[in-house]
Amino acid sequence: MTAEQQQIFIKYVVLFDSWTKEIPLTFLLGFYVAMIIRRWWDCCQLISWPDHLLYNVSALIRGNDAETRIIRKTIARYAILSSVLAWRSISLRVLTRYPTDDHLLDSGLLTKEELALFKTINVRVDPHQKWFVPINWIQTMMVRCFEKGTLGHTNELRVLLDALEKYRNALFISSLQMLLTQLENFRNRFARLFLYDWIVIPLVYTQVSTISVYGYFAFALIGRQFPSQNEYREVVDMYVPIFTILQFLFYVGWLKVGEDLMFPFGADDEDFEFNYILERNLEMAFLIVDELHNQVPPVYVESLDDKVELMHTRASIRLSNHPQRQHLRKYRMKEDAMQISREPSLKPGCRVSAKSPSSEPEGSMSSKLPGQTPLQLLTNF
C-alpha cells in the first residue's frame, strides 16, 4: 500500500478497535450462559428416581406372600413404565429404544391385557401424552391395598420415617396419604420436565448472543492490526495476535457450551444418559420391593459388647486431615479481666445519680409517710 493508503487504513484500524469496546460482550454472554447452566441443572434435578417412592412401598405394604409380592413388583414396574413413556417424548435415546408400544410389550414392561387397556385410553389433546396412566394404576392399587387392610394406619412408622427424612412437622397421617404424597412428587417431576422441554429459551436471545460474539471478532479482525509505523508506536507489532486468539477461544467456546447444554435430551455425549438411568432404576426397583424387602442381617446378644473402630490403610493415613476446629479455641483471657465486676451495666449516655437519700424530693415513692402501707404508697403514686 502507498503511504496515503496506509494512513487511511490506520484510521479504520483505530475506528474498528474503538467499536470493539462498545460491545458489552462479557455481560451478554455471561448472562446467557448462566441462564442455560441454571436451566440445565434444573433439568438434571428433575430426573425422576423411584427409590424414595419404592422404599415407602416396601416399608408400608408388608408381607412375603405371593399376592403382596406381586403388588409391590407391579408398582415398581409401573413406575419404570411411566418413566419410559414420559422420557421417550423428550429424549431421543429413549425414543429410539422404545419407538412403539409393542416394544414395551416385548421388554416386559407391559402385559397383553395392560397394553389392550392402554390403547383404549384416548387423549384428544395429545395422543402421545399417556405417561400418567401407569401412575394412575399405582394410585388405584394403593387405595385397594388400603381397603383390603394390606396397607393400614402406621403412625409409629410415620414418626420414624419423619425422623429419617428430617421432617420438621409433627403431622400424623395415614400410610395411604404418605404413599400418595410420594407418588405425587414422583409425577410432578415428569410434568416439570415437560415444561422445560416445551418452553425453551427465546430464540431472539440466542441470536443476540451469537451476533454479539461474531460481530465482536469481525471488528477485532481489523481493529487488532497495528502497522509498524503509526501513532501507536509504543505498541509492539506482533505477527500472531496471541491475545485475540485466546479471546476467540474463550468467547466462542463459552458460546458453544451454552448451545450444547441448551437441549440436554439429545443423543450427544454431553446429554443425559436416560438409557443408563432406566436400567439402573429397573434393577434398583425390584431390589427394593422384592429381594431386600423385610431383609435384615441376624443380630446376636453377644454383639452388644463388640467395639467398632474406624481403620486406616497405609495410603489413607498419609493423607492430610483437617478436623473441625473452633476459631476461639486458643483465645485466653487475662486474670484481671476474668474478675467479677460489681459495677452496674449501663448503656452509653446513662449516668449514675450521686444524690444522697436525704436529697430526695418529698412525695417520692421512696419517702416514708406515716400510717401508709406500701399499697397505699403505690396508689398515691
mmCIF file of C-alpha atoms in Angstrom:
data_model
loop_
_atom_site.group_PDB
_atom_site.id
_atom_site.type_symbol
_atom_site.label_atom_id
_atom_site.label_comp_id
_atom_site.label_asym_id
_atom_site.label_seq_id
_atom_site.Cartn_x
_atom_site.Cartn_y
_atom_site.Cartn_z
ATOM 1 C CA MET A 1 0.000 0.000 0.000
ATOM 2 C CA THR A 2 1.047 3.561 -0.581
ATOM 3 C CA ALA A 3 1.690 5.952 2.280
ATOM 4 C CA GLU A 4 -1.721 7.574 1.806
ATOM 5 C CA GLN A 5 -3.474 4.197 1.807
ATOM 6 C CA GLN A 6 -1.614 3.212 4.963
ATOM 7 C CA GLN A 7 -2.830 6.344 6.719
ATOM 8 C CA ILE A 8 -6.416 5.614 5.684
ATOM 9 C CA PHE A 9 -6.049 2.006 6.842
ATOM 10 C CA ILE A 10 -4.696 3.185 10.197
ATOM 11 C CA LYS A 11 -7.779 5.345 10.697
ATOM 12 C CA TYR A 12 -10.042 2.360 10.076
ATOM 13 C CA VAL A 13 -7.958 0.253 12.461
ATOM 14 C CA VAL A 14 -8.408 2.812 15.221
ATOM 15 C CA LEU A 15 -12.133 3.125 14.451
ATOM 16 C CA PHE A 16 -12.775 -0.629 14.455
ATOM 17 C CA ASP A 17 -10.764 -1.098 17.635
ATOM 18 C CA SER A 18 -12.887 1.537 19.386
ATOM 19 C CA TRP A 19 -16.056 -0.257 18.267
ATOM 20 C CA THR A 20 -14.971 -3.485 19.964
ATOM 21 C CA LYS A 21 -15.003 -1.634 23.283
ATOM 22 C CA GLU A 22 -18.637 -0.616 22.788
ATOM 23 C CA ILE A 23 -19.999 -4.191 22.733
ATOM 24 C CA PRO A 24 -20.806 -5.481 26.283
ATOM 25 C CA LEU A 25 -19.775 -8.979 25.267
ATOM 26 C CA THR A 26 -18.931 -10.280 28.733
ATOM 27 C CA PHE A 27 -22.269 -9.155 30.150
ATOM 28 C CA LEU A 28 -24.382 -10.546 27.291
ATOM 29 C CA LEU A 29 -22.566 -13.854 27.021
ATOM 30 C CA GLY A 30 -22.188 -14.343 30.766
ATOM 31 C CA PHE A 31 -25.873 -13.803 31.486
ATOM 32 C CA TYR A 32 -26.867 -16.023 28.557
ATOM 33 C CA VAL A 33 -24.649 -18.952 29.537
ATOM 34 C CA ALA A 34 -25.502 -18.602 33.246
ATOM 35 C CA MET A 35 -29.209 -18.892 32.438
ATOM 36 C CA ILE A 36 -28.584 -22.001 30.309
ATOM 37 C CA ILE A 37 -26.451 -23.618 33.024
ATOM 38 C CA ARG A 38 -29.160 -22.954 35.614
ATOM 39 C CA ARG A 39 -31.784 -24.399 33.275
ATOM 40 C CA TRP A 40 -29.594 -27.445 32.559
ATOM 41 C CA TRP A 41 -29.060 -28.099 36.268
ATOM 42 C CA ASP A 42 -32.796 -27.758 36.969
ATOM 43 C CA CYS A 43 -33.495 -30.377 34.299
ATOM 44 C CA CYS A 44 -30.914 -32.633 35.905
ATOM 45 C CA GLN A 45 -32.614 -32.256 39.284
ATOM 46 C CA LEU A 46 -35.997 -33.146 37.759
ATOM 47 C CA ILE A 47 -34.928 -36.610 36.606
ATOM 48 C CA SER A 48 -37.268 -38.993 38.414
ATOM 49 C CA TRP A 49 -35.735 -41.633 40.658
ATOM 50 C CA PRO A 50 -38.271 -44.134 42.048
ATOM 51 C CA ASP A 51 -36.144 -45.076 45.061
ATOM 52 C CA HIS A 52 -37.921 -42.880 47.600
ATOM 53 C CA LEU A 53 -41.370 -43.981 46.461
ATOM 54 C CA LEU A 54 -40.459 -47.670 46.441
ATOM 55 C CA TYR A 55 -38.739 -47.508 49.819
ATOM 56 C CA ASN A 56 -42.032 -46.355 51.287
ATOM 57 C CA VAL A 57 -43.922 -49.018 49.324
ATOM 58 C CA SER A 58 -41.639 -51.713 50.715
ATOM 59 C CA ALA A 59 -41.944 -50.317 54.246
ATOM 60 C CA LEU A 60 -45.732 -49.924 54.285
ATOM 61 C CA ILE A 61 -47.012 -52.784 52.107
ATOM 62 C CA ARG A 62 -45.772 -55.674 54.195
ATOM 63 C CA GLY A 63 -45.879 -59.376 53.530
ATOM 64 C CA ASN A 64 -44.000 -62.168 51.774
ATOM 65 C CA ASP A 65 -46.997 -63.987 50.356
ATOM 66 C CA ALA A 66 -47.344 -64.273 46.593
ATOM 67 C CA GLU A 67 -50.132 -61.691 46.266
ATOM 68 C CA THR A 68 -48.333 -58.975 48.241
ATOM 69 C CA ARG A 69 -45.077 -59.570 46.383
ATOM 70 C CA ILE A 70 -46.872 -59.274 43.046
ATOM 71 C CA ILE A 71 -48.444 -55.989 44.170
ATOM 72 C CA ARG A 72 -45.085 -54.487 45.131
ATOM 73 C CA LYS A 73 -43.351 -55.679 41.954
ATOM 74 C CA THR A 74 -46.220 -54.408 39.812
ATOM 75 C CA ILE A 75 -45.987 -50.970 41.420
ATOM 76 C CA ALA A 76 -42.251 -50.947 40.705
ATOM 77 C CA ARG A 77 -42.848 -51.990 37.092
ATOM 78 C CA TYR A 78 -45.474 -49.285 36.613
ATOM 79 C CA ALA A 79 -43.044 -46.677 37.969
ATOM 80 C CA ILE A 80 -40.441 -47.672 35.368
ATOM 81 C CA LEU A 81 -43.134 -47.803 32.674
ATOM 82 C CA SER A 82 -44.205 -44.234 33.407
ATOM 83 C CA SER A 83 -40.563 -43.148 33.124
ATOM 84 C CA VAL A 84 -40.224 -44.755 29.694
ATOM 85 C CA LEU A 85 -43.492 -43.261 28.435
ATOM 86 C CA ALA A 86 -42.575 -39.796 29.695
ATOM 87 C CA TRP A 87 -38.940 -39.719 28.630
ATOM 88 C CA ARG A 88 -39.477 -41.077 25.145
ATOM 89 C CA SER A 89 -41.458 -37.905 24.405
ATOM 90 C CA ILE A 90 -38.433 -35.705 25.094
ATOM 91 C CA SER A 91 -35.310 -37.895 24.858
ATOM 92 C CA LEU A 92 -34.002 -39.188 21.548
ATOM 93 C CA ARG A 93 -32.180 -42.023 23.300
ATOM 94 C CA VAL A 94 -35.359 -43.430 24.866
ATOM 95 C CA LEU A 95 -37.438 -42.859 21.728
ATOM 96 C CA THR A 96 -35.050 -44.854 19.548
ATOM 97 C CA ARG A 97 -35.054 -47.640 22.146
ATOM 98 C CA TYR A 98 -38.852 -47.830 22.586
ATOM 99 C CA PRO A 99 -40.372 -46.302 19.436
ATOM 100 C CA THR A 100 -43.758 -48.075 19.750
ATOM 101 C CA ASP A 101 -45.940 -49.598 22.443
ATOM 102 C CA ASP A 102 -45.209 -53.079 21.099
ATOM 103 C CA HIS A 103 -41.586 -52.650 22.153
ATOM 104 C CA LEU A 104 -42.836 -52.120 25.707
ATOM 105 C CA LEU A 105 -44.702 -55.414 25.444
ATOM 106 C CA ASP A 106 -41.605 -57.239 24.204
ATOM 107 C CA SER A 107 -39.479 -55.830 27.040
ATOM 108 C CA GLY A 108 -41.947 -56.987 29.704
ATOM 109 C CA LEU A 109 -42.905 -53.534 30.934
ATOM 110 C CA LEU A 110 -46.472 -54.144 29.720
ATOM 111 C CA THR A 111 -48.587 -57.278 29.586
ATOM 112 C CA LYS A 112 -51.043 -58.005 26.789
ATOM 113 C CA GLU A 113 -54.036 -57.108 28.961
ATOM 114 C CA GLU A 114 -52.395 -53.873 30.095
ATOM 115 C CA LEU A 115 -51.460 -52.960 26.523
ATOM 116 C CA ALA A 116 -55.038 -53.535 25.344
ATOM 117 C CA LEU A 117 -56.348 -51.351 28.171
ATOM 118 C CA PHE A 118 -53.671 -48.745 27.478
ATOM 119 C CA LYS A 119 -54.680 -48.463 23.822
ATOM 120 C CA THR A 120 -58.334 -47.912 24.713
ATOM 121 C CA ILE A 121 -57.430 -44.714 26.574
ATOM 122 C CA ASN A 122 -57.797 -41.755 24.220
ATOM 123 C CA VAL A 123 -56.202 -38.381 24.881
ATOM 124 C CA ARG A 124 -57.555 -35.868 22.385
ATOM 125 C CA VAL A 125 -55.191 -33.017 23.164
ATOM 126 C CA ASP A 126 -52.022 -35.051 22.636
ATOM 127 C CA PRO A 127 -52.403 -38.766 21.861
ATOM 128 C CA HIS A 128 -48.784 -39.462 22.817
ATOM 129 C CA GLN A 129 -49.045 -37.985 26.319
ATOM 130 C CA LYS A 130 -50.314 -41.027 28.217
ATOM 131 C CA TRP A 131 -47.396 -41.365 30.598
ATOM 132 C CA PHE A 132 -49.679 -40.602 33.570
ATOM 133 C CA VAL A 133 -51.744 -43.777 33.064
ATOM 134 C CA PRO A 134 -49.337 -46.127 34.944
ATOM 135 C CA ILE A 135 -49.186 -43.606 37.796
ATOM 136 C CA ASN A 136 -52.975 -43.710 37.992
ATOM 137 C CA TRP A 137 -52.781 -47.512 38.117
ATOM 138 C CA ILE A 138 -50.329 -47.262 41.021
ATOM 139 C CA GLN A 139 -52.683 -44.943 42.874
ATOM 140 C CA THR A 140 -55.604 -47.340 42.380
ATOM 141 C CA MET A 141 -53.541 -50.269 43.660
ATOM 142 C CA MET A 142 -52.563 -48.301 46.769
ATOM 143 C CA VAL A 143 -56.185 -47.454 47.523
ATOM 144 C CA ARG A 144 -57.241 -51.080 47.102
ATOM 145 C CA CYS A 145 -54.436 -52.225 49.407
ATOM 146 C CA PHE A 146 -55.692 -49.770 51.993
ATOM 147 C CA GLU A 147 -59.268 -51.019 51.641
ATOM 148 C CA LYS A 148 -58.188 -54.657 51.969
ATOM 149 C CA GLY A 149 -56.099 -53.961 55.047
ATOM 150 C CA THR A 150 -52.750 -54.716 53.436
ATOM 151 C CA LEU A 151 -51.900 -51.066 53.923
ATOM 152 C CA GLY A 152 -53.008 -49.847 57.334
ATOM 153 C CA HIS A 153 -52.507 -46.843 59.577
ATOM 154 C CA THR A 154 -48.933 -46.804 60.822
ATOM 155 C CA ASN A 155 -48.473 -43.639 62.826
ATOM 156 C CA GLU A 156 -45.484 -45.028 64.712
ATOM 157 C CA LEU A 157 -43.753 -45.888 61.464
ATOM 158 C CA ARG A 158 -44.570 -42.424 60.203
ATOM 159 C CA VAL A 159 -42.700 -40.929 63.151
ATOM 160 C CA LEU A 160 -39.616 -42.975 62.325
ATOM 161 C CA LEU A 161 -39.753 -42.060 58.653
ATOM 162 C CA ASP A 162 -40.211 -38.396 59.535
ATOM 163 C CA ALA A 163 -37.073 -38.529 61.641
ATOM 164 C CA LEU A 164 -35.242 -40.307 58.848
ATOM 165 C CA GLU A 165 -36.230 -37.670 56.309
ATOM 166 C CA LYS A 166 -35.618 -34.830 58.788
ATOM 167 C CA TYR A 167 -39.122 -33.519 58.553
ATOM 168 C CA ARG A 168 -39.793 -30.704 60.987
ATOM 169 C CA ASN A 169 -43.539 -31.074 61.259
ATOM 170 C CA ALA A 170 -45.250 -33.497 63.610
ATOM 171 C CA LEU A 171 -48.205 -34.481 61.452
ATOM 172 C CA PHE A 172 -49.608 -37.956 61.918
ATOM 173 C CA ILE A 173 -51.174 -39.078 58.663
ATOM 174 C CA SER A 174 -52.144 -42.438 57.330
ATOM 175 C CA SER A 175 -49.739 -44.560 55.352
ATOM 176 C CA LEU A 176 -52.012 -44.245 52.307
ATOM 177 C CA GLN A 177 -51.701 -40.476 52.321
ATOM 178 C CA MET A 178 -47.954 -40.825 52.736
ATOM 179 C CA LEU A 179 -47.674 -43.073 49.678
ATOM 180 C CA LEU A 180 -49.916 -40.799 47.630
ATOM 181 C CA THR A 181 -47.719 -37.840 48.554
ATOM 182 C CA GLN A 182 -44.628 -39.672 47.346
ATOM 183 C CA LEU A 183 -46.458 -40.670 44.175
ATOM 184 C CA GLU A 184 -47.438 -37.053 43.567
ATOM 185 C CA ASN A 185 -43.828 -35.917 43.927
ATOM 186 C CA PHE A 186 -42.769 -38.645 41.505
ATOM 187 C CA ARG A 187 -45.354 -37.470 38.987
ATOM 188 C CA ASN A 188 -44.586 -33.747 39.359
ATOM 189 C CA ARG A 189 -41.008 -34.262 38.215
ATOM 190 C CA PHE A 190 -42.230 -35.552 34.862
ATOM 191 C CA ALA A 191 -44.635 -32.645 34.473
ATOM 192 C CA ARG A 192 -41.980 -30.028 35.222
ATOM 193 C CA LEU A 193 -39.527 -31.729 32.882
ATOM 194 C CA PHE A 194 -42.107 -31.469 30.095
ATOM 195 C CA LEU A 195 -42.341 -27.727 30.724
ATOM 196 C CA TYR A 196 -38.586 -27.313 30.252
ATOM 197 C CA ASP A 197 -38.798 -29.291 27.021
ATOM 198 C CA TRP A 198 -41.799 -27.315 25.785
ATOM 199 C CA ILE A 199 -40.867 -23.750 26.796
ATOM 200 C CA VAL A 200 -37.342 -23.075 25.556
ATOM 201 C CA ILE A 201 -35.110 -20.028 25.780
ATOM 202 C CA PRO A 202 -36.379 -17.352 23.352
ATOM 203 C CA LEU A 203 -34.641 -17.596 20.007
ATOM 204 C CA VAL A 204 -34.003 -13.859 19.864
ATOM 205 C CA TYR A 205 -31.806 -14.100 22.974
ATOM 206 C CA THR A 206 -29.693 -16.784 21.323
ATOM 207 C CA GLN A 207 -29.443 -14.689 18.166
ATOM 208 C CA VAL A 208 -28.369 -11.589 20.089
ATOM 209 C CA SER A 209 -25.615 -13.509 21.893
ATOM 210 C CA THR A 210 -24.391 -15.180 18.697
ATOM 211 C CA ILE A 211 -24.366 -11.953 16.669
ATOM 212 C CA SER A 212 -22.560 -10.158 19.506
ATOM 213 C CA VAL A 213 -19.763 -12.739 19.622
ATOM 214 C CA TYR A 214 -19.167 -12.986 15.889
ATOM 215 C CA GLY A 215 -19.644 -9.246 15.381
ATOM 216 C CA TYR A 216 -17.064 -8.541 18.063
ATOM 217 C CA PHE A 217 -14.425 -10.658 16.345
ATOM 218 C CA ALA A 218 -15.337 -9.289 12.915
ATOM 219 C CA PHE A 219 -14.374 -5.818 14.155
ATOM 220 C CA ALA A 220 -11.412 -7.200 16.126
ATOM 221 C CA LEU A 221 -10.054 -8.791 12.950
ATOM 222 C CA ILE A 222 -9.356 -5.290 11.600
ATOM 223 C CA GLY A 223 -9.031 -3.322 14.813
ATOM 224 C CA ARG A 224 -6.273 -5.500 16.288
ATOM 225 C CA GLN A 225 -3.869 -4.862 13.376
ATOM 226 C CA PHE A 226 -1.159 -2.337 14.212
ATOM 227 C CA PRO A 227 1.183 -1.363 11.352
ATOM 228 C CA SER A 228 4.824 -0.793 12.171
ATOM 229 C CA GLN A 229 4.595 2.976 11.748
ATOM 230 C CA ASN A 230 1.603 4.755 13.177
ATOM 231 C CA GLU A 231 0.613 6.797 16.177
ATOM 232 C CA TYR A 232 0.728 3.607 18.272
ATOM 233 C CA ARG A 233 4.488 3.263 18.052
ATOM 234 C CA GLU A 234 4.675 2.202 21.689
ATOM 235 C CA VAL A 235 2.593 -0.910 20.877
ATOM 236 C CA VAL A 236 4.547 -3.965 19.776
ATOM 237 C CA ASP A 237 3.541 -5.108 16.294
ATOM 238 C CA MET A 238 3.077 -8.892 16.682
ATOM 239 C CA TYR A 239 2.617 -11.021 13.595
ATOM 240 C CA VAL A 240 0.486 -13.527 15.557
ATOM 241 C CA PRO A 241 -2.270 -11.880 17.667
ATOM 242 C CA ILE A 242 -1.931 -14.216 20.628
ATOM 243 C CA PHE A 243 -4.349 -12.447 22.955
ATOM 244 C CA THR A 244 -7.001 -12.120 20.233
ATOM 245 C CA ILE A 245 -6.721 -15.844 19.522
ATOM 246 C CA LEU A 246 -7.173 -16.592 23.228
ATOM 247 C CA GLN A 247 -10.197 -14.305 23.338
ATOM 248 C CA PHE A 248 -11.670 -16.119 20.359
ATOM 249 C CA LEU A 249 -11.185 -19.491 22.036
ATOM 250 C CA PHE A 250 -12.689 -18.289 25.314
ATOM 251 C CA TYR A 251 -15.722 -16.427 23.989
ATOM 252 C CA VAL A 252 -16.641 -18.780 21.156
ATOM 253 C CA GLY A 253 -16.045 -21.784 23.413
ATOM 254 C CA TRP A 254 -18.253 -20.153 26.036
ATOM 255 C CA LEU A 255 -20.970 -19.677 23.428
ATOM 256 C CA LYS A 256 -20.691 -23.286 22.226
ATOM 257 C CA VAL A 257 -21.021 -24.551 25.802
ATOM 258 C CA GLY A 258 -24.322 -22.714 26.109
ATOM 259 C CA GLU A 259 -25.551 -24.045 22.764
ATOM 260 C CA ASP A 260 -24.672 -27.645 23.661
ATOM 261 C CA LEU A 261 -26.309 -27.523 27.099
ATOM 262 C CA MET A 262 -29.449 -25.781 25.882
ATOM 263 C CA PHE A 263 -31.084 -29.101 24.923
ATOM 264 C CA PRO A 264 -29.773 -31.923 27.160
ATOM 265 C CA PHE A 265 -32.249 -34.547 25.904
ATOM 266 C CA GLY A 266 -30.472 -35.497 22.688
ATOM 267 C CA ALA A 267 -28.039 -38.286 21.854
ATOM 268 C CA ASP A 268 -24.748 -36.398 22.154
ATOM 269 C CA ASP A 269 -22.036 -37.342 24.618
ATOM 270 C CA GLU A 270 -22.844 -34.466 26.970
ATOM 271 C CA ASP A 271 -26.606 -35.170 27.048
ATOM 272 C CA PHE A 272 -28.394 -37.041 29.808
ATOM 273 C CA GLU A 273 -27.916 -40.815 29.766
ATOM 274 C CA PHE A 274 -31.551 -41.806 30.089
ATOM 275 C CA ASN A 275 -30.872 -45.370 28.944
ATOM 276 C CA TYR A 276 -28.486 -45.950 31.828
ATOM 277 C CA ILE A 277 -30.927 -44.295 34.245
ATOM 278 C CA LEU A 278 -33.727 -46.623 33.104
ATOM 279 C CA GLU A 279 -31.582 -49.724 33.540
ATOM 280 C CA ARG A 280 -30.398 -48.575 36.936
ATOM 281 C CA ASN A 281 -33.922 -47.690 38.108
ATOM 282 C CA LEU A 282 -35.307 -51.043 36.947
ATOM 283 C CA GLU A 283 -32.682 -53.012 38.849
ATOM 284 C CA MET A 284 -32.995 -50.901 41.989
ATOM 285 C CA ALA A 285 -36.797 -51.027 41.885
ATOM 286 C CA PHE A 286 -37.030 -54.821 42.031
ATOM 287 C CA LEU A 287 -34.253 -55.000 44.608
ATOM 288 C CA ILE A 288 -36.081 -52.615 46.930
ATOM 289 C CA VAL A 289 -39.584 -54.079 46.698
ATOM 290 C CA ASP A 290 -38.734 -57.791 46.499
ATOM 291 C CA GLU A 291 -35.238 -59.036 47.284
ATOM 292 C CA LEU A 292 -34.468 -56.515 50.036
ATOM 293 C CA HIS A 293 -37.998 -56.465 51.458
ATOM 294 C CA ASN A 294 -38.085 -57.433 55.141
ATOM 295 C CA GLN A 295 -34.414 -58.384 54.966
ATOM 296 C CA VAL A 296 -32.066 -57.658 57.845
ATOM 297 C CA PRO A 297 -28.893 -59.449 58.995
ATOM 298 C CA PRO A 298 -29.125 -61.503 62.209
ATOM 299 C CA VAL A 299 -28.360 -59.631 65.414
ATOM 300 C CA TYR A 300 -26.908 -61.522 68.384
ATOM 301 C CA VAL A 301 -26.833 -60.642 72.048
ATOM 302 C CA GLU A 302 -23.055 -61.070 72.079
ATOM 303 C CA SER A 303 -22.745 -58.149 69.665
ATOM 304 C CA LEU A 304 -23.659 -55.768 72.497
ATOM 305 C CA ASP A 305 -20.047 -55.754 73.701
ATOM 306 C CA ASP A 306 -18.500 -55.530 70.245
ATOM 307 C CA LYS A 307 -16.366 -52.477 69.660
ATOM 308 C CA VAL A 308 -16.323 -50.686 66.337
ATOM 309 C CA GLU A 309 -13.124 -48.947 65.311
ATOM 310 C CA LEU A 310 -12.586 -46.953 62.167
ATOM 311 C CA MET A 311 -9.486 -48.320 60.485
ATOM 312 C CA HIS A 312 -6.913 -46.680 58.213
ATOM 313 C CA THR A 313 -4.809 -48.086 55.426
ATOM 314 C CA ARG A 314 -1.224 -47.042 54.918
ATOM 315 C CA ALA A 315 -2.324 -44.920 51.981
ATOM 316 C CA SER A 316 -5.167 -43.138 53.793
ATOM 317 C CA ILE A 317 -3.167 -42.439 56.962
ATOM 318 C CA ARG A 318 -0.727 -40.359 54.935
ATOM 319 C CA LEU A 319 -3.411 -38.054 53.615
ATOM 320 C CA SER A 320 -3.836 -34.700 55.295
ATOM 321 C CA ASN A 321 -6.605 -34.453 57.857
ATOM 322 C CA HIS A 322 -8.435 -31.226 58.646
ATOM 323 C CA PRO A 323 -10.788 -31.767 61.608
ATOM 324 C CA GLN A 324 -13.308 -29.194 62.712
ATOM 325 C CA ARG A 325 -11.782 -26.554 64.957
ATOM 326 C CA GLN A 326 -13.392 -23.552 66.593
ATOM 327 C CA HIS A 327 -11.750 -20.228 65.868
ATOM 328 C CA LEU A 328 -11.728 -19.276 69.601
ATOM 329 C CA ARG A 329 -10.014 -22.459 70.806
ATOM 330 C CA LYS A 330 -6.735 -20.610 71.519
ATOM 331 C CA TYR A 331 -8.292 -17.469 72.943
ATOM 332 C CA ARG A 332 -7.195 -16.784 76.522
ATOM 333 C CA MET A 333 -8.287 -14.019 78.898
ATOM 334 C CA LYS A 334 -6.115 -12.309 81.462
ATOM 335 C CA GLU A 335 -6.648 -12.950 85.153
ATOM 336 C CA ASP A 336 -7.785 -9.398 85.955
ATOM 337 C CA ALA A 337 -10.238 -9.439 83.027
ATOM 338 C CA MET A 338 -11.925 -12.558 84.442
ATOM 339 C CA GLN A 339 -12.618 -10.940 87.836
ATOM 340 C CA ILE A 340 -16.307 -10.446 88.616
ATOM 341 C CA SER A 341 -17.324 -6.810 88.386
ATOM 342 C CA ARG A 342 -19.921 -5.294 90.734
ATOM 343 C CA GLU A 343 -20.329 -2.150 88.698
ATOM 344 C CA PRO A 344 -23.766 -1.654 87.116
ATOM 345 C CA SER A 345 -24.040 -2.285 83.430
ATOM 346 C CA LEU A 346 -25.195 0.938 81.780
ATOM 347 C CA LYS A 347 -25.967 1.897 78.234
ATOM 348 C CA PRO A 348 -23.855 4.614 76.620
ATOM 349 C CA GLY A 349 -25.020 8.046 77.723
ATOM 350 C CA CYS A 350 -26.574 6.914 81.022
ATOM 351 C CA ARG A 351 -25.242 8.323 84.278
ATOM 352 C CA VAL A 352 -25.492 7.158 87.857
ATOM 353 C CA SER A 353 -27.118 9.694 90.175
ATOM 354 C CA ALA A 354 -24.937 10.506 93.192
ATOM 355 C CA LYS A 355 -27.705 12.058 95.267
ATOM 356 C CA SER A 356 -27.966 11.072 98.891
ATOM 357 C CA PRO A 357 -31.208 9.662 100.319
ATOM 358 C CA SER A 358 -31.813 12.920 102.171
ATOM 359 C CA SER A 359 -31.888 14.882 98.931
ATOM 360 C CA GLU A 360 -34.923 13.024 97.514
ATOM 361 C CA PRO A 361 -37.956 15.272 96.955
ATOM 362 C CA GLU A 362 -40.983 15.000 99.154
ATOM 363 C CA GLY A 363 -43.784 12.829 97.822
ATOM 364 C CA SER A 364 -41.488 10.414 96.064
ATOM 365 C CA MET A 365 -42.030 6.662 96.292
ATOM 366 C CA SER A 366 -39.003 6.148 98.499
ATOM 367 C CA SER A 367 -40.210 8.659 101.125
ATOM 368 C CA LYS A 368 -41.971 7.069 104.040
ATOM 369 C CA LEU A 369 -45.321 8.539 105.031
ATOM 370 C CA PRO A 370 -46.638 7.659 108.478
ATOM 371 C CA GLY A 371 -49.671 5.436 108.629
ATOM 372 C CA GLN A 372 -49.485 4.311 104.989
ATOM 373 C CA THR A 373 -48.777 0.840 103.665
ATOM 374 C CA PRO A 374 -46.742 0.136 100.512
ATOM 375 C CA LEU A 375 -50.009 -0.479 98.645
ATOM 376 C CA GLN A 376 -51.265 2.934 99.664
ATOM 377 C CA LEU A 377 -47.994 4.468 98.588
ATOM 378 C CA LEU A 378 -48.442 2.904 95.188
ATOM 379 C CA THR A 379 -51.953 4.320 94.994
ATOM 380 C CA ASN A 380 -50.717 7.783 95.856
ATOM 381 C CA PHE A 381 -48.053 7.465 93.220
#
